[in-house]
Coordinates of C-alpha atoms and ligand atoms in Angstrom, one line a residue:
Chain A
M1 CA 0.0 0.0 0.0
M2 CA 2.8 2.4 0.8
E3 CA 5.1 0.5 -1.5
G4 CA 5.5 3.1 -4.2
S5 CA 6.0 6.2 -2.0
G6 CA 8.3 6.7 0.9
A7 CA 11.1 4.5 2.2
A8 CA 10.9 1.2 4.0
V9 CA 13.0 2.5 6.9
T10 CA 13.9 6.1 7.7
A11 CA 16.1 7.2 10.6
N12 CA 16.2 10.8 11.5
G13 CA 19.0 12.0 13.8
L14 CA 18.7 8.8 15.8
T15 CA 20.8 9.0 18.9
K16 CA 21.5 6.8 21.9
Y17 CA 23.2 7.6 25.1
Y18 CA 23.8 4.9 27.7
D19 CA 24.2 7.2 30.7
S20 CA 27.0 9.5 29.4
L21 CA 28.3 7.1 26.8
L22 CA 27.3 8.2 23.3
A23 CA 26.7 4.9 21.5
V24 CA 24.8 6.2 18.4
D25 CA 25.3 9.8 17.3
H26 CA 22.6 11.5 15.3
I27 CA 22.5 9.1 12.4
T28 CA 20.2 9.7 9.5
F29 CA 19.5 7.3 6.6
E30 CA 16.8 5.8 4.4
I31 CA 16.4 2.3 3.2
A32 CA 14.3 1.8 0.0
H33 CA 11.7 -0.9 -0.4
G34 CA 13.3 -4.2 -1.5
E35 CA 16.8 -3.1 -0.7
I36 CA 19.4 -5.0 1.2
F37 CA 21.1 -2.4 3.3
G38 CA 24.4 -3.2 5.0
F39 CA 25.5 -1.7 8.3
L40 CA 29.2 -2.1 8.6
G41 CA 31.3 -1.1 11.6
P42 CA 33.9 -2.3 14.1
N43 CA 32.9 -3.7 17.5
G44 CA 31.1 -1.2 19.6
A45 CA 30.3 1.1 16.7
G46 CA 26.6 1.2 17.5
K47 CA 25.1 -1.3 15.1
T48 CA 23.1 -3.3 17.5
S49 CA 22.0 -0.2 19.4
T50 CA 20.7 1.1 16.1
I51 CA 18.7 -2.0 15.4
R52 CA 17.3 -2.0 19.0
M53 CA 16.1 1.5 18.6
L54 CA 14.5 0.7 15.3
M55 CA 12.7 -2.2 16.9
N56 CA 11.7 0.0 19.9
L57 CA 13.5 -2.4 22.3
I58 CA 15.3 0.6 23.6
R59 CA 14.2 4.2 23.4
P60 CA 16.2 6.7 21.3
S61 CA 17.6 9.4 23.4
E62 CA 17.1 11.8 20.5
G63 CA 15.8 11.6 17.0
S64 CA 13.1 9.4 15.5
A65 CA 12.6 6.6 13.0
A66 CA 9.8 5.4 10.8
I67 CA 9.2 1.9 9.4
L68 CA 6.8 1.6 6.5
G69 CA 5.7 5.1 7.3
M70 CA 4.9 4.3 10.9
D71 CA 6.7 5.9 13.9
T72 CA 8.7 3.2 15.6
V73 CA 7.8 4.4 19.1
R74 CA 4.2 5.6 18.8
D75 CA 3.1 2.7 16.4
S76 CA 5.4 0.2 17.9
L77 CA 3.1 -2.8 17.8
A78 CA 2.0 -2.1 14.2
V79 CA 5.6 -1.8 13.2
K80 CA 6.6 -5.0 14.9
A81 CA 3.8 -6.9 13.1
Q82 CA 5.6 -6.1 9.8
V83 CA 9.2 -6.6 11.0
G84 CA 11.3 -9.7 11.7
I85 CA 14.5 -9.7 13.6
V86 CA 17.4 -12.2 14.1
P87 CA 19.3 -10.8 17.1
E88 CA 23.0 -10.9 17.6
V89 CA 22.8 -13.3 20.5
S90 CA 20.5 -16.2 20.0
N91 CA 17.4 -16.1 22.1
I92 CA 15.3 -19.0 21.0
F93 CA 13.6 -20.9 23.9
P94 CA 16.1 -23.6 24.9
E95 CA 13.5 -25.8 26.5
L96 CA 11.1 -25.8 23.5
S97 CA 11.5 -28.0 20.5
T98 CA 12.3 -26.6 17.1
L99 CA 8.7 -27.0 16.1
N100 CA 7.3 -25.4 19.3
N101 CA 9.7 -22.5 19.0
L102 CA 8.1 -21.8 15.6
T103 CA 4.5 -22.3 16.6
F104 CA 4.9 -20.2 19.7
T105 CA 6.4 -17.4 17.7
G106 CA 3.4 -17.7 15.4
A107 CA 1.1 -17.4 18.4
L108 CA 2.9 -14.2 19.5
Y109 CA 2.1 -12.7 16.1
G110 CA -1.5 -13.6 16.5
M111 CA -1.6 -16.4 14.0
G112 CA -4.3 -19.0 14.4
R113 CA -3.5 -22.6 15.3
R114 CA -4.0 -24.1 11.9
N115 CA -2.2 -21.2 10.2
R116 CA 0.8 -21.4 12.4
M117 CA 1.1 -25.2 12.2
A118 CA 1.0 -25.0 8.4
R119 CA 3.6 -22.2 8.3
A120 CA 5.9 -24.0 10.8
S121 CA 6.0 -27.1 8.7
E122 CA 6.6 -25.1 5.6
L123 CA 9.6 -23.4 7.2
I124 CA 10.8 -26.7 8.7
D125 CA 11.0 -28.0 5.1
L126 CA 12.4 -24.8 3.7
F127 CA 15.2 -24.7 6.3
D128 CA 15.9 -28.4 6.2
L129 CA 15.0 -28.9 9.9
A130 CA 12.7 -31.9 9.6
E131 CA 15.0 -34.3 11.4
H132 CA 15.5 -31.8 14.3
Q133 CA 11.9 -30.6 14.7
H134 CA 11.2 -32.5 17.9
R135 CA 14.6 -31.8 19.5
K136 CA 14.9 -29.2 22.1
A137 CA 16.6 -26.1 20.8
V138 CA 19.3 -26.3 23.5
E139 CA 20.5 -29.5 21.8
L140 CA 20.9 -27.9 18.4
S141 CA 24.3 -26.9 17.0
M142 CA 25.0 -23.2 16.5
G143 CA 24.4 -23.4 12.8
L144 CA 21.0 -25.1 13.3
R145 CA 20.1 -22.6 16.0
R146 CA 20.8 -19.7 13.7
R147 CA 18.7 -21.4 11.0
L148 CA 15.9 -21.8 13.4
A149 CA 16.2 -18.2 14.5
I150 CA 15.9 -17.0 10.9
A151 CA 12.9 -19.3 10.4
M152 CA 11.3 -17.8 13.5
S153 CA 12.0 -14.3 12.2
I154 CA 10.0 -14.9 9.1
M155 CA 7.2 -17.0 10.6
H156 CA 4.8 -14.1 10.2
R157 CA 6.0 -13.1 6.7
P158 CA 7.5 -9.8 7.6
R159 CA 8.2 -7.1 5.0
I160 CA 11.4 -6.0 6.6
I161 CA 14.0 -8.1 8.4
F162 CA 16.8 -7.0 10.7
L163 CA 19.7 -9.4 10.7
D164 CA 22.4 -8.6 13.3
E165 CA 25.5 -10.4 12.2
P166 CA 23.6 -13.4 10.7
T167 CA 26.6 -15.4 9.7
S168 CA 29.2 -14.7 12.4
G169 CA 30.5 -17.9 13.9
L170 CA 29.1 -20.1 11.1
D171 CA 31.1 -22.4 8.8
V172 CA 31.4 -21.5 5.1
S173 CA 28.5 -23.6 3.8
S174 CA 26.1 -22.6 6.6
A175 CA 26.9 -18.9 6.0
R176 CA 26.4 -19.4 2.3
A177 CA 23.0 -21.0 2.9
I178 CA 22.0 -18.1 4.9
R179 CA 23.1 -15.6 2.3
D180 CA 21.1 -17.6 -0.3
T181 CA 18.0 -17.4 1.9
V182 CA 18.5 -13.6 2.2
R183 CA 18.7 -13.3 -1.6
E184 CA 15.6 -15.5 -2.1
L185 CA 13.5 -13.5 0.3
N186 CA 14.8 -10.3 -1.1
G187 CA 13.7 -11.6 -4.5
E188 CA 10.2 -11.9 -3.0
G189 CA 10.4 -8.2 -2.1
V190 CA 11.5 -8.4 1.5
T191 CA 13.7 -5.5 2.6
F192 CA 16.8 -6.3 4.7
F193 CA 18.8 -4.4 7.2
L194 CA 21.9 -6.3 7.9
T195 CA 24.9 -5.7 10.2
T196 CA 28.1 -7.5 9.6
H197 CA 31.9 -7.3 10.1
N198 CA 32.3 -9.4 7.0
M199 CA 33.3 -7.1 4.1
D200 CA 32.9 -9.9 1.6
E201 CA 29.4 -10.6 2.7
A202 CA 28.4 -6.9 2.6
N203 CA 30.0 -6.7 -0.9
Q204 CA 28.1 -9.7 -2.2
L205 CA 24.7 -9.0 -0.7
C206 CA 24.2 -5.3 -0.2
R207 CA 23.0 -2.7 -2.6
R208 CA 24.1 0.0 -0.3
I209 CA 26.4 0.0 2.7
A210 CA 26.6 2.4 5.6
V211 CA 29.8 2.5 7.5
I212 CA 29.4 3.4 11.1
N213 CA 32.2 4.1 13.5
R214 CA 31.9 5.3 17.1
G215 CA 28.2 5.9 16.7
R216 CA 28.6 8.1 13.6
L217 CA 27.7 7.3 10.0
I218 CA 30.8 8.0 8.0
A219 CA 29.7 6.8 4.6
V220 CA 26.6 5.5 2.9
D221 CA 27.0 4.3 -0.7
T222 CA 27.1 1.4 -3.1
P223 CA 30.0 -1.1 -2.5
E224 CA 31.4 -0.1 -5.9
R225 CA 31.5 3.6 -5.2
L226 CA 33.0 3.1 -1.8
K227 CA 35.7 1.1 -3.4
Q228 CA 36.4 3.8 -6.0
A229 CA 36.9 6.2 -3.2
A230 CA 39.7 4.0 -2.0
A231 CA 41.3 3.6 -5.5
E232 CA 44.7 4.5 -4.2
S233 CA 44.6 1.4 -2.0
Q234 CA 45.2 -1.1 -4.8
V235 CA 47.9 -3.6 -4.1
V236 CA 50.5 -5.4 -6.1
E237 CA 51.5 -8.5 -4.2
A238 CA 54.7 -10.3 -5.1
V239 CA 56.2 -13.5 -3.8
F240 CA 59.9 -14.2 -4.7
D241 CA 62.0 -17.3 -4.6
R242 CA 64.0 -16.0 -1.7
E243 CA 63.8 -13.6 1.2
L244 CA 65.0 -10.0 0.2
E245 CA 68.0 -8.3 1.7
P246 CA 67.3 -5.0 3.5
A247 CA 68.9 -3.0 0.7
E248 CA 66.6 -4.8 -1.8
V249 CA 63.6 -4.1 0.4
E250 CA 64.6 -0.5 0.4
E251 CA 64.9 -0.5 -3.4
L252 CA 61.5 -2.2 -3.8
S253 CA 59.8 0.4 -1.7
G254 CA 61.3 3.1 -3.8
L255 CA 59.7 1.8 -7.0
E256 CA 57.9 4.4 -9.0
G257 CA 54.2 4.4 -8.1
C258 CA 54.6 2.6 -4.8
S259 CA 53.1 4.6 -2.0
Q260 CA 53.7 2.0 0.7
L261 CA 55.5 -1.4 1.1
L262 CA 54.0 -3.9 3.5
P263 CA 56.2 -7.0 3.8
E264 CA 54.3 -9.8 5.4
A265 CA 55.1 -13.5 5.8
G266 CA 57.3 -13.7 2.6
K267 CA 54.8 -11.6 0.6
Y268 CA 55.6 -8.1 -0.4
R269 CA 52.6 -5.9 -0.8
M270 CA 53.0 -2.6 -2.6
R271 CA 50.2 -0.1 -2.2
T272 CA 49.5 2.0 -5.3
S273 CA 47.0 3.9 -7.3
D274 CA 48.5 2.6 -10.6
P275 CA 49.5 -1.2 -10.6
A276 CA 50.8 -1.0 -14.2
R277 CA 53.6 1.4 -13.2
I278 CA 54.8 -0.8 -10.4
L279 CA 54.9 -3.8 -12.7
Q280 CA 57.0 -1.8 -15.2
G281 CA 59.6 -1.2 -12.5
L282 CA 59.3 -4.6 -10.9
Y283 CA 60.7 -6.7 -13.7
P284 CA 63.9 -4.7 -14.1
F285 CA 64.3 -4.9 -10.3
M286 CA 64.1 -8.7 -10.3
H287 CA 66.5 -8.9 -13.2
R288 CA 69.1 -6.7 -11.5
S289 CA 68.9 -8.6 -8.2
G290 CA 68.7 -12.1 -9.8
I291 CA 65.4 -12.9 -8.1
K292 CA 62.7 -15.0 -9.7
P293 CA 59.0 -14.4 -9.0
V294 CA 56.9 -17.2 -7.5
S295 CA 53.7 -15.2 -8.0
I296 CA 52.7 -11.6 -8.8
N297 CA 49.1 -10.5 -8.2
T298 CA 47.4 -7.2 -8.4
L299 CA 44.5 -6.8 -5.9
G300 CA 41.8 -4.3 -6.5
P301 CA 40.7 -2.1 -3.6
S302 CA 38.8 -4.3 -1.3
L303 CA 35.9 -3.2 0.8
E304 CA 38.2 -4.0 3.7
D305 CA 40.6 -1.3 2.6
V306 CA 37.7 1.1 2.4
F307 CA 36.6 0.1 5.8
I308 CA 39.9 0.4 7.4
R309 CA 40.6 3.7 5.8
L310 CA 37.3 5.1 6.9
T311 CA 37.3 3.8 10.4
E312 CA 40.9 4.6 11.1
G313 CA 40.3 8.1 9.8
G314 CA 37.5 8.3 12.4
K315 CA 39.9 7.3 15.1
E316 CA 42.5 9.9 14.1
A317 CA 39.9 12.6 13.9
A318 CA 38.6 11.6 17.3
G319 CA 42.2 11.5 18.6
D320 CA 42.9 15.0 17.3
G321 CA 39.7 16.5 18.8
Chain B
M1 CA -16.3 8.0 14.8
D2 CA -16.8 6.9 18.4
S3 CA -18.1 3.5 17.4
E4 CA -15.2 3.1 15.1
V5 CA -12.8 3.6 17.9
F6 CA -14.7 1.2 20.0
E7 CA -14.8 -1.5 17.3
A8 CA -11.1 -1.1 16.7
R9 CA -10.3 -1.5 20.4
E10 CA -12.3 -4.6 21.1
P11 CA -10.4 -6.9 18.8
A12 CA -7.1 -5.4 19.9
L13 CA -7.9 -6.4 23.5
L14 CA -8.9 -9.9 22.4
D15 CA -5.8 -10.2 20.3
G16 CA -3.7 -9.1 23.3
L17 CA -5.4 -11.6 25.6
R18 CA -4.8 -14.4 23.1
K19 CA -1.2 -13.6 23.0
A20 CA -1.1 -13.5 26.8
W21 CA -2.6 -16.9 26.9
A22 CA 0.0 -18.2 24.5
I23 CA 2.7 -16.9 26.8
A24 CA 1.0 -18.5 29.8
G25 CA 0.8 -21.8 27.9
K26 CA 4.5 -21.7 27.0
D27 CA 5.4 -20.9 30.6
M28 CA 3.3 -23.8 31.9
R29 CA 5.1 -26.1 29.5
I30 CA 8.5 -25.0 30.4
Y31 CA 8.4 -24.1 34.1
Y32 CA 5.9 -26.1 36.0
L33 CA 8.1 -29.1 36.2
Q34 CA 11.3 -27.3 37.0
P35 CA 12.8 -28.8 40.2
A36 CA 13.3 -25.3 41.7
V37 CA 9.7 -24.4 41.1
L38 CA 8.5 -27.7 42.6
I39 CA 10.7 -27.4 45.6
F40 CA 10.1 -23.8 46.5
G41 CA 6.5 -23.9 45.4
L42 CA 5.3 -27.2 46.7
V43 CA 7.6 -29.0 49.1
F44 CA 8.8 -26.0 50.9
P45 CA 5.4 -24.7 52.2
I46 CA 4.3 -28.2 53.3
A47 CA 7.5 -28.8 55.1
I48 CA 7.4 -25.4 56.8
F49 CA 3.8 -25.9 57.8
F50 CA 4.4 -29.2 59.5
A51 CA 7.5 -28.0 61.1
F52 CA 5.5 -25.3 62.9
M53 CA 2.4 -27.3 63.5
I54 CA 3.6 -30.7 64.6
G55 CA 3.0 -31.4 68.3
R56 CA 0.7 -28.5 68.7
D57 CA -2.5 -29.2 70.5
V58 CA -5.0 -28.1 67.9
Q59 CA -7.8 -29.7 66.0
T60 CA -6.5 -30.9 62.6
A61 CA -9.3 -29.4 60.6
S62 CA -8.5 -25.9 61.9
L63 CA -5.0 -26.2 60.4
F64 CA -6.2 -26.5 56.9
P65 CA -7.1 -22.8 56.1
G66 CA -3.6 -21.9 57.1
L67 CA -2.0 -24.8 55.2
I68 CA -4.0 -24.0 52.1
A69 CA -3.0 -20.3 52.4
L70 CA 0.6 -21.2 52.8
T71 CA 0.7 -23.5 49.8
L72 CA -1.1 -21.0 47.7
F73 CA 1.2 -18.3 48.8
F74 CA 4.4 -20.2 48.1
S75 CA 3.4 -21.9 44.9
T76 CA 1.9 -18.8 43.2
T77 CA 4.8 -16.5 44.1
T78 CA 7.5 -19.0 43.0
V79 CA 6.7 -19.2 39.2
A80 CA 7.5 -15.6 38.0
P81 CA 10.6 -15.1 40.2
F82 CA 12.0 -18.2 38.6
S83 CA 10.9 -17.7 35.0
V84 CA 11.4 -14.0 34.5
P85 CA 15.1 -13.8 35.5
W86 CA 15.8 -17.0 33.7
E87 CA 14.3 -15.5 30.5
R88 CA 16.2 -12.3 31.0
M89 CA 19.4 -14.2 31.3
N90 CA 18.6 -16.2 28.1
R91 CA 17.3 -13.0 26.5
T92 CA 14.1 -15.0 25.7
F93 CA 12.0 -12.5 27.5
E94 CA 13.0 -10.0 24.9
R95 CA 11.7 -12.3 22.2
L96 CA 8.2 -11.6 23.5
L97 CA 8.9 -8.0 22.7
F98 CA 10.1 -8.6 19.2
A99 CA 6.6 -9.5 18.4
P100 CA 3.6 -7.2 18.5
V101 CA 2.9 -8.0 22.2
S102 CA 2.5 -5.1 24.6
L103 CA 4.3 -5.2 27.9
P104 CA 1.0 -5.3 29.9
M105 CA 0.0 -8.4 28.0
A106 CA 3.3 -10.1 28.3
V107 CA 3.1 -9.5 32.1
L108 CA -0.4 -10.8 32.1
G109 CA 0.7 -14.0 30.4
K110 CA 3.2 -14.6 33.1
V111 CA 0.7 -13.8 35.8
I112 CA -1.8 -16.3 34.3
S113 CA 0.7 -19.1 34.4
A114 CA 1.6 -18.4 38.0
F115 CA -2.1 -18.1 38.9
L116 CA -2.9 -21.5 37.4
F117 CA 0.0 -23.1 39.1
G118 CA -1.0 -21.8 42.5
L119 CA -4.6 -22.8 41.8
A120 CA -3.7 -26.4 41.0
V121 CA -1.3 -26.7 43.9
S122 CA -3.6 -25.1 46.5
L123 CA -6.4 -27.4 45.6
V124 CA -4.4 -30.4 46.8
P125 CA -4.5 -29.5 50.5
L126 CA -8.1 -28.4 50.2
V127 CA -9.1 -31.8 48.7
L128 CA -7.0 -33.7 51.2
G129 CA -8.6 -31.7 54.1
L130 CA -12.1 -32.3 52.8
L131 CA -11.6 -36.0 52.2
F132 CA -9.4 -37.2 55.1
F133 CA -9.2 -34.6 57.8
G134 CA -12.7 -33.5 58.5
S135 CA -12.6 -30.1 56.8
H136 CA -16.0 -28.9 55.5
I137 CA -17.0 -26.0 53.5
Q138 CA -19.2 -23.5 55.3
D139 CA -19.1 -20.6 52.9
Y140 CA -18.5 -21.5 49.3
G141 CA -18.3 -17.8 48.2
A142 CA -15.6 -16.9 50.7
L143 CA -13.6 -20.0 49.9
V144 CA -13.8 -19.5 46.1
L145 CA -13.0 -15.8 46.4
G146 CA -10.1 -16.6 48.7
I147 CA -8.6 -19.1 46.4
I148 CA -9.2 -17.2 43.1
L149 CA -8.4 -13.7 44.3
G150 CA -5.6 -14.8 46.6
N151 CA -3.9 -16.6 43.8
L152 CA -4.4 -13.7 41.4
C153 CA -3.0 -11.2 43.9
L154 CA 0.0 -13.3 44.9
A155 CA 0.8 -14.1 41.2
N156 CA 1.2 -10.4 40.8
M157 CA 3.3 -10.2 43.9
G158 CA 5.6 -12.8 42.5
M159 CA 5.7 -10.9 39.2
L160 CA 6.7 -7.7 41.0
I161 CA 9.4 -9.5 43.0
S162 CA 10.8 -10.9 39.8
T163 CA 11.5 -7.4 38.5
V164 CA 14.1 -6.7 41.2
R165 CA 17.5 -5.7 40.0
A166 CA 19.2 -9.1 40.2
D167 CA 20.6 -10.9 37.3
T168 CA 20.2 -14.6 38.0
P169 CA 17.3 -16.8 39.2
P170 CA 19.0 -17.8 42.4
K171 CA 19.5 -14.1 43.5
V172 CA 15.8 -13.3 42.7
M173 CA 14.8 -16.5 44.6
M174 CA 16.7 -15.1 47.6
V175 CA 15.0 -11.8 47.5
L176 CA 11.7 -13.7 47.1
N177 CA 12.3 -15.6 50.3
V178 CA 13.4 -12.6 52.2
V179 CA 10.0 -11.1 51.4
R180 CA 8.1 -14.2 51.9
L181 CA 9.3 -15.3 55.3
P182 CA 8.2 -12.3 57.3
L183 CA 4.9 -12.2 55.4
M184 CA 4.3 -15.8 56.4
F185 CA 4.2 -14.8 60.0
M186 CA 2.2 -11.6 59.5
S187 CA -0.7 -13.2 57.7
G188 CA -2.6 -15.4 60.1
I189 CA -1.3 -18.6 58.6
F190 CA -0.2 -20.4 61.8
L191 CA -2.8 -18.7 64.1
A192 CA -6.0 -17.3 62.7
I193 CA -6.0 -13.5 62.7
P194 CA -8.7 -13.0 65.3
T195 CA -6.7 -15.0 67.8
L196 CA -3.5 -12.9 67.3
P197 CA -2.5 -10.3 69.8
Y198 CA -3.3 -6.7 69.1
W199 CA -0.1 -5.7 67.3
G200 CA -0.3 -8.9 65.2
R201 CA -3.7 -7.9 64.0
V202 CA -2.4 -4.5 63.1
I203 CA 0.5 -5.8 61.1
A204 CA -1.8 -8.3 59.3
W205 CA -3.4 -5.4 57.5
F206 CA -0.2 -4.8 55.5
S207 CA 0.1 -8.3 54.1
P208 CA -2.0 -9.2 51.1
V209 CA -1.7 -12.8 52.2
S210 CA -3.8 -12.0 55.3
Y211 CA -6.9 -11.4 53.2
A212 CA -6.6 -14.6 51.4
T213 CA -6.0 -16.5 54.6
D214 CA -8.9 -14.8 56.3
L215 CA -11.3 -15.7 53.4
L216 CA -10.1 -19.3 53.7
Y217 CA -10.8 -19.4 57.4
K218 CA -14.3 -18.0 56.7
G219 CA -14.9 -20.5 53.9
L220 CA -14.0 -23.5 56.0
G221 CA -16.2 -22.4 58.9
F222 CA -13.9 -20.5 61.2
Q223 CA -14.0 -17.1 62.6
D224 CA -12.8 -14.4 60.1
Y225 CA -11.4 -11.0 61.0
F226 CA -11.7 -8.6 58.1
G227 CA -15.0 -9.7 56.6
I228 CA -15.5 -10.8 53.0
V229 CA -16.0 -7.3 51.5
I230 CA -12.8 -5.8 52.9
S231 CA -10.8 -8.9 52.1
V232 CA -12.0 -8.9 48.5
L233 CA -11.4 -5.1 48.0
M234 CA -8.0 -5.3 49.6
L235 CA -7.0 -8.3 47.4
L236 CA -8.2 -6.5 44.3
A237 CA -6.4 -3.3 45.3
F238 CA -3.1 -5.1 45.9
T239 CA -3.5 -7.0 42.6
V240 CA -3.9 -3.8 40.6
V241 CA -1.1 -1.9 42.3
M242 CA 1.3 -4.8 42.0
Y243 CA 0.4 -5.4 38.3
V244 CA 0.8 -1.8 37.4
A245 CA 4.1 -1.6 39.3
S246 CA 5.4 -4.7 37.6
V247 CA 4.7 -3.2 34.1
L248 CA 6.3 0.1 35.1
R249 CA 9.3 -1.6 36.5
M250 CA 9.8 -3.6 33.3
R251 CA 9.4 -0.5 31.2
T252 CA 12.6 0.8 32.8
W253 CA 14.6 -2.2 31.8
N254 CA 15.4 -1.2 28.3
R255 CA 15.7 2.5 28.6
Ligands
ATP401 N1 22.9 -1.8 27.5 C1 24.0 -1.1 27.4 N2 24.4 -0.3 28.4 C2 25.5 0.4 28.3 N3 26.3 0.5 27.3 C3 25.9 -0.2 26.2 C4 24.8 -1.1 26.2 N4 24.7 -1.6 25.0 C5 25.7 -1.2 24.3 N5 26.5 -0.4 25.0 C6 27.7 0.3 24.5 O1 27.3 1.1 23.3 C7 28.3 1.0 22.3 C8 27.7 0.4 21.1 O2 27.3 -0.9 21.3 P1 26.6 -1.8 20.2 O3 26.3 -3.1 20.8 O4 25.5 -1.0 19.6 O5 27.8 -2.0 19.1 P2 27.9 -2.9 17.9 O6 28.3 -2.1 16.7 O7 26.7 -3.8 17.7 O8 29.2 -3.8 18.3 P3 29.5 -5.3 17.9 O9 30.0 -5.4 16.5 O10 30.5 -5.7 18.9 O11 28.2 -6.1 18.1 C9 29.4 0.1 22.9 O12 30.4 1.0 23.4 C10 28.7 -0.6 24.0 O13 29.7 -0.9 25.0
MG402 MG1 26.4 -5.7 17.8

């Protein structure tokens, strides 16, 4: 009904103080319908606090937020009916079985008995939980618990889902399965707000990424544009057939176009904005010193570089002030 | 316009009650058979009672109002102080608030589960008394009111106690017993209120348990002290105050 106009989520100067600690500092952003919005930041940046404010689990100290056009504080119950959440710390009922966790969740959303039984068995199939459906949740492995938590979050077919570090602590295939689920649901029109430390994940999934540090939003953009902004942090990485002498290291770091040399476990990483220029100088260098290359790679700017650049910038700025 | 508001409100309340009932059902499933709940709610009051009463020269039937009151008191107040801190520790209490469930309804759900537990447990000494120990019901109204309103009131008391600032179930249980033990002696459980000395009768006014006990004495054909009307009104007043206080206390948790 409100699909065409307005945003799925709007935060307006959202701020949270825990006593005197400023955890979230006047953040403002909008998430479009059907978007996967990534919230990227180091530990303690304020990601979880932001989600908790949006869910009205804690009160904002200042500012406001709207979800599907409804105020998150005033219309809290109406908002919650449309929103699903998978929290950072698992909070499924340990004493209830997989099936009962799902049906009880359905009851909390006011679903009738037949409806919630049907939906629960649908999700048990979808999430491949059939053989665990009568086991108590406390007995499930971490990966299974996370799957169950996600299943519980979509029991009521929410239009917006908050995922707080959905893949942290999971093995590669469980994490991928969760990303696939996110993509599938997103294909059906569900909007996602997802926090993560995992750059790769943000890069793969998110249309836009907000970088938050020390409670402040320091960038909101597409992964590509964020990476462009860090173009100077491309890297040429060389591995040679022997360890370099100090004088050779010196020479290598003086190659034209190399802004920084980072030797690391037998690898020599040269930071640059122009990998081709480095390569031009690298071959004569190896020839002169009689070294053979084992491998030479150029690495584009990763989101990680962007992230480190942005968040370290934040630290410096804070240190100066 | 007015009728629209009215129509919109009616289903919202029903919806809330349904969710409260779901929460109560979940609590019954999880907590009724927990050892701590059974020990503090069932074994404890019976043991205490007999520890105090054995060897005293009184008619057995006259013990039963007090025994029922004590079982009711202990069983009903045990459930929430066990389940609420446990669920806070597991963060499962918060899961109730992920859903469109208002805090008053979440609290009501927990109160209902405690109420039903106390109800079931307090019927045990009643039935035993009636069948084997010569108790007989003199005033059905007083008895039913005593059991129902007493349980309801004390379920809310348990709820309020469960909101203390303590992070683990054992700590909350300790607070619970610190509150319960003095109340046990203030409430006419071991000696009917009319037989208490003057100061004992004065103190009894301050304990919600007194009113439940008094109704039970009356119901089982013994002399009461407050009279049905005062007891009922006091139980209702305590219930409302403690319920509202519980909700307000919980509101402050996540500020
Ligand atoms: N309930 C609370 N009381 C006091 N301080 C808190 C509370 N919750 C969070 N904080 C503080 O607020 C800041 C932001 O915390 P938050 O949990 O939002 O960060 P985060 O970005 O989710 O971190 P992480 O990546 O480690 O999950 C931190 O400094 C944290 O210590
Ligand atoms: Mg967090």
